[in-house]
Amino acid sequence: MVKVSTKLVTWDEIVEWSMGLARVIKESSFKPDVVVAVSRGGYVPARLICDFLLVENLVSIQSQHWTEAAKVAERAIIKFPYTLDLSGQRVLLVDDIIDTGDTVILARDFILSEWKPAELRVAALQWISPVAKIKPDFYYIEVKEWIWFQYPWTRHEDTVQFVRRILLEEKERRREWTYDEIRAAFEESYGIFVGDAYFRLALETLVELGVLERRGDVYVVRVT
Ligand code: AMP
């Protein structure tokens, strides 16, 4: 069975961490004119930072990992490379977590060369220091051992993926599961529980995606 050390992050923690990050920024005396959220993970923290620092201008840039069909290596891409004129502006680029650092580095370099701000600083709620290729100018939590942070804004997506992974991994050994059995396997693999509402929604989605078939109280993994 897969085992991934995972921490379930609550909305309250997000508010606390974002407020803490805003304080770090404030104490540095850096006053951003524009906040740029790295989409999609940076959206919520960026919005909260705008609130705590009373910044009116918020835009976003979608930088994400992209698996190219024929290549094993992943690389980051800017999904919608539009242009903005940020000359003379002080920019704060905000993300949820800096893991490898690839997405934020790409976003930073794109903004510097295409949007040409007067200044740009990078902020993240969390920074995984042993693996990250960059250290953000501002962060709230330094993570010293890699784990997966299950943020509230990817709760559904993560639950779908995690359950799918378990079911497909166990496919040769078993096909039929009850709700409680899937839930127990999920807790054994990830050490967290996302709540019944999210869990039921994930199973419903897996039925819609054709991974599972529901027969009364039993979920059957479909052979593809
Ligand atoms: P990276 O380019 O590796 O720094 O990470 C890109 C994005 O993937 C981050 O902004 C997060 O949204 C997500 N991510 C990467 N690592 C983690 C992690 N350990 N926990 C939760 N989300 C992560």
Coordinates of C-alpha atoms and ligand atoms in Angstrom, one line a residue:
M1 CA 0.0 0.0 0.0
V2 CA 1.3 3.5 -0.9
K3 CA 2.4 5.6 2.1
V4 CA 2.8 9.3 1.8
S5 CA 3.3 11.5 4.8
T6 CA 0.6 14.1 4.5
K7 CA -0.6 17.0 6.6
L8 CA -4.2 18.1 6.4
V9 CA -4.1 21.9 6.4
T10 CA -7.2 23.7 7.8
W11 CA -8.7 27.0 6.6
D12 CA -7.9 28.4 10.1
E13 CA -4.3 27.5 9.6
I14 CA -4.3 29.2 6.2
V15 CA -5.5 32.4 7.8
E16 CA -3.0 32.2 10.6
W17 CA -0.1 31.4 8.2
S18 CA -1.1 34.2 5.7
M19 CA -1.4 36.7 8.6
G20 CA 2.0 35.6 9.8
L21 CA 3.5 36.0 6.3
A22 CA 1.9 39.5 6.0
R23 CA 3.6 40.4 9.2
V24 CA 7.0 39.3 7.9
I25 CA 6.5 41.4 4.8
K26 CA 5.4 44.4 6.8
E27 CA 8.3 44.2 9.1
S28 CA 10.7 44.3 6.1
S29 CA 9.2 47.6 5.1
F30 CA 8.6 46.3 1.6
K31 CA 5.3 47.9 0.3
P32 CA 4.0 46.2 -2.8
D33 CA 1.9 48.1 -5.3
V34 CA 0.7 44.9 -7.0
V35 CA 0.3 41.4 -5.7
V36 CA 0.7 38.6 -8.3
A37 CA -0.7 35.2 -7.4
V38 CA 1.0 32.2 -8.8
S39 CA -2.0 30.3 -10.1
R40 CA -3.5 28.1 -8.8
G41 CA -1.9 27.5 -5.4
G42 CA -1.1 31.1 -4.7
Y43 CA -4.6 32.4 -5.2
V44 CA -6.0 32.2 -1.7
P45 CA -2.8 33.3 0.1
A46 CA -2.4 36.2 -2.3
R47 CA -6.0 37.4 -1.7
L48 CA -5.4 37.2 2.1
I49 CA -2.1 39.0 1.8
C50 CA -3.9 41.8 -0.1
D51 CA -6.4 42.0 2.7
F52 CA -3.8 42.0 5.5
L53 CA -1.5 44.5 3.8
L54 CA -4.4 46.6 2.3
V55 CA -3.2 46.1 -1.3
E56 CA -5.8 46.8 -4.0
N57 CA -4.1 45.4 -7.0
L58 CA -4.2 41.7 -7.5
V59 CA -3.4 39.8 -10.7
S60 CA -2.3 36.3 -11.4
I61 CA 0.0 34.2 -13.6
Q62 CA -0.5 30.5 -14.2
S63 CA 2.8 28.8 -14.0
Q64 CA 2.7 25.0 -13.6
H65 CA 4.4 21.7 -14.0
W66 CA 3.7 20.2 -17.3
T67 CA 4.3 16.6 -18.3
E68 CA 5.2 16.4 -21.9
A69 CA 3.7 13.3 -23.6
A70 CA 6.8 11.8 -24.9
K71 CA 9.2 12.9 -22.1
V72 CA 9.8 11.6 -18.7
A73 CA 11.1 14.9 -17.4
E74 CA 8.6 17.5 -16.2
R75 CA 9.0 21.2 -16.8
A76 CA 7.2 24.3 -15.9
I77 CA 5.3 26.4 -18.4
I78 CA 3.5 29.8 -18.3
K79 CA 0.0 28.7 -19.4
F80 CA -1.4 32.1 -20.6
P81 CA 1.7 34.3 -21.4
Y82 CA -0.2 37.6 -21.6
T83 CA 1.5 40.9 -21.2
L84 CA 1.0 43.6 -18.6
D85 CA 2.8 46.9 -18.1
L86 CA 4.1 46.9 -14.6
S87 CA 6.8 49.5 -15.1
G88 CA 7.5 51.5 -12.0
Q89 CA 5.6 49.0 -9.8
R90 CA 6.8 47.1 -6.8
V91 CA 5.5 43.5 -7.2
L92 CA 5.0 40.8 -4.6
L93 CA 4.8 37.3 -6.2
V94 CA 2.8 35.0 -3.9
D95 CA 2.6 31.2 -3.8
D96 CA 1.4 28.6 -1.3
I97 CA 4.6 26.5 -1.1
I98 CA 8.0 26.5 -2.7
D99 CA 8.9 22.9 -3.2
T100 CA 11.3 22.4 -6.2
G101 CA 10.9 26.1 -6.9
D102 CA 10.5 25.5 -10.6
T103 CA 7.0 27.2 -11.0
V104 CA 7.9 30.3 -9.0
I105 CA 11.3 30.7 -10.7
L106 CA 9.6 30.5 -14.1
A107 CA 6.9 33.0 -13.0
R108 CA 9.5 35.4 -11.6
D109 CA 11.7 35.3 -14.7
F110 CA 8.7 35.8 -17.0
I111 CA 7.4 38.8 -15.0
L112 CA 10.8 40.4 -14.8
S113 CA 11.4 40.1 -18.6
E114 CA 7.8 40.7 -19.9
W115 CA 6.0 42.8 -17.3
K116 CA 9.1 44.8 -16.3
P117 CA 8.3 45.9 -12.8
A118 CA 10.6 48.2 -10.8
E119 CA 11.1 45.6 -8.2
L120 CA 9.9 42.0 -7.5
R121 CA 9.9 40.0 -4.3
V122 CA 8.8 36.4 -3.8
A123 CA 6.7 35.3 -0.8
A124 CA 5.3 31.9 0.1
L125 CA 3.5 30.5 3.1
Q126 CA 5.9 27.6 3.2
W127 CA 9.4 26.9 1.9
I128 CA 10.8 23.4 1.7
S129 CA 14.4 24.4 2.3
P130 CA 16.3 21.1 1.6
V131 CA 14.9 20.7 -1.9
A132 CA 14.0 24.2 -3.1
K133 CA 16.1 25.8 -5.8
I134 CA 15.4 29.3 -4.4
K135 CA 14.8 30.8 -1.0
P136 CA 11.9 33.2 -1.1
D137 CA 12.4 36.8 0.1
F138 CA 9.5 36.2 2.6
Y139 CA 8.1 32.9 4.0
Y140 CA 6.2 32.0 7.1
I141 CA 7.1 28.3 7.7
E142 CA 10.4 26.6 6.8
V143 CA 9.7 22.9 6.1
K144 CA 12.8 20.8 6.8
E145 CA 11.4 17.3 5.9
W146 CA 9.4 16.9 2.7
I147 CA 5.7 16.1 3.2
W148 CA 2.6 16.7 1.2
F149 CA 0.4 19.6 2.5
Q150 CA -3.2 18.9 1.8
Y151 CA -4.4 22.4 1.3
P152 CA -8.1 23.2 1.5
W153 CA -8.2 24.5 -2.1
T154 CA -7.1 21.1 -3.5
R155 CA -9.1 18.9 -1.1
H156 CA -11.3 17.4 -3.7
E157 CA -8.7 17.1 -6.4
D158 CA -6.2 15.4 -4.0
T159 CA -8.8 13.1 -2.6
V160 CA -9.8 11.9 -6.0
Q161 CA -6.1 11.3 -7.0
F162 CA -5.2 9.6 -3.7
V163 CA -8.2 7.2 -3.7
R164 CA -7.6 6.5 -7.4
R165 CA -4.0 5.6 -6.7
I166 CA -4.9 3.2 -3.9
L167 CA -7.6 1.5 -5.9
L168 CA -5.5 1.0 -9.0
E169 CA -2.5 -0.2 -6.9
E170 CA -4.7 -2.8 -5.2
K171 CA -6.6 -3.7 -8.4
E172 CA -5.0 -7.1 -9.0
R173 CA -5.7 -8.1 -5.4
R174 CA -9.2 -6.7 -5.0
R175 CA -11.9 -5.1 -7.0
E176 CA -14.8 -4.7 -4.5
W177 CA -14.8 -2.2 -1.7
T178 CA -17.2 -0.7 0.8
Y179 CA -17.1 3.0 1.7
D180 CA -15.6 2.1 5.1
E181 CA -12.9 -0.1 3.5
I182 CA -11.8 2.7 1.1
R183 CA -11.8 5.2 3.9
A184 CA -9.7 2.9 6.1
A185 CA -7.2 2.2 3.2
F186 CA -7.0 6.0 2.6
E187 CA -6.2 6.7 6.3
E188 CA -3.6 3.9 6.3
S189 CA -1.9 5.4 3.2
Y190 CA -2.1 9.1 3.9
G191 CA -2.7 9.3 7.6
I192 CA -5.4 11.9 7.3
F193 CA -9.2 12.0 6.8
V194 CA -10.7 14.8 4.7
G195 CA -14.2 14.4 6.1
D196 CA -17.3 12.5 4.9
A197 CA -18.5 15.2 2.5
Y198 CA -15.2 15.4 0.6
F199 CA -14.8 11.6 0.7
R200 CA -18.3 10.9 -0.8
L201 CA -17.8 13.6 -3.4
A202 CA -14.5 12.0 -4.5
L203 CA -16.1 8.6 -4.8
E204 CA -18.9 10.2 -6.9
T205 CA -16.3 11.8 -9.1
L206 CA -14.5 8.5 -9.6
V207 CA -17.8 6.9 -10.6
E208 CA -18.3 9.7 -13.2
L209 CA -14.7 9.3 -14.4
G210 CA -15.4 5.6 -15.0
V211 CA -12.8 4.4 -12.5
L212 CA -15.5 3.0 -10.1
E213 CA -18.9 1.5 -10.6
R214 CA -21.4 1.6 -7.8
R215 CA -23.5 -1.5 -7.0
G216 CA -25.6 -0.7 -4.0
D217 CA -23.3 -0.3 -1.1
V218 CA -20.3 -1.7 -2.9
Y219 CA -17.9 0.1 -5.2
V220 CA -16.3 -2.0 -7.9
V221 CA -13.1 -1.0 -9.6
R222 CA -13.6 -1.1 -13.4
V223 CA -11.3 -2.9 -15.6
T224 CA -9.9 -0.6 -18.3
Ligands
AMP1 P1 7.2 23.6 -7.2 O1 7.3 24.1 -8.6 O2 7.8 22.2 -7.0 O3 7.9 24.5 -6.2 O4 5.7 23.4 -6.8 C1 4.6 23.8 -7.6 C2 3.3 23.8 -6.9 O5 2.9 22.5 -6.6 C3 3.2 24.5 -5.5 O6 3.0 25.9 -5.6 C4 2.1 23.8 -4.8 O7 0.8 24.3 -5.3 C5 2.2 22.4 -5.3 N1 3.1 21.6 -4.4 C6 4.3 21.2 -4.6 N2 4.8 20.6 -3.5 C7 3.8 20.5 -2.6 C8 3.7 19.9 -1.3 N3 4.8 19.3 -0.7 N4 2.5 20.1 -0.7 C9 1.5 20.7 -1.3 N5 1.5 21.2 -2.5 C10 2.7 21.2 -3.2

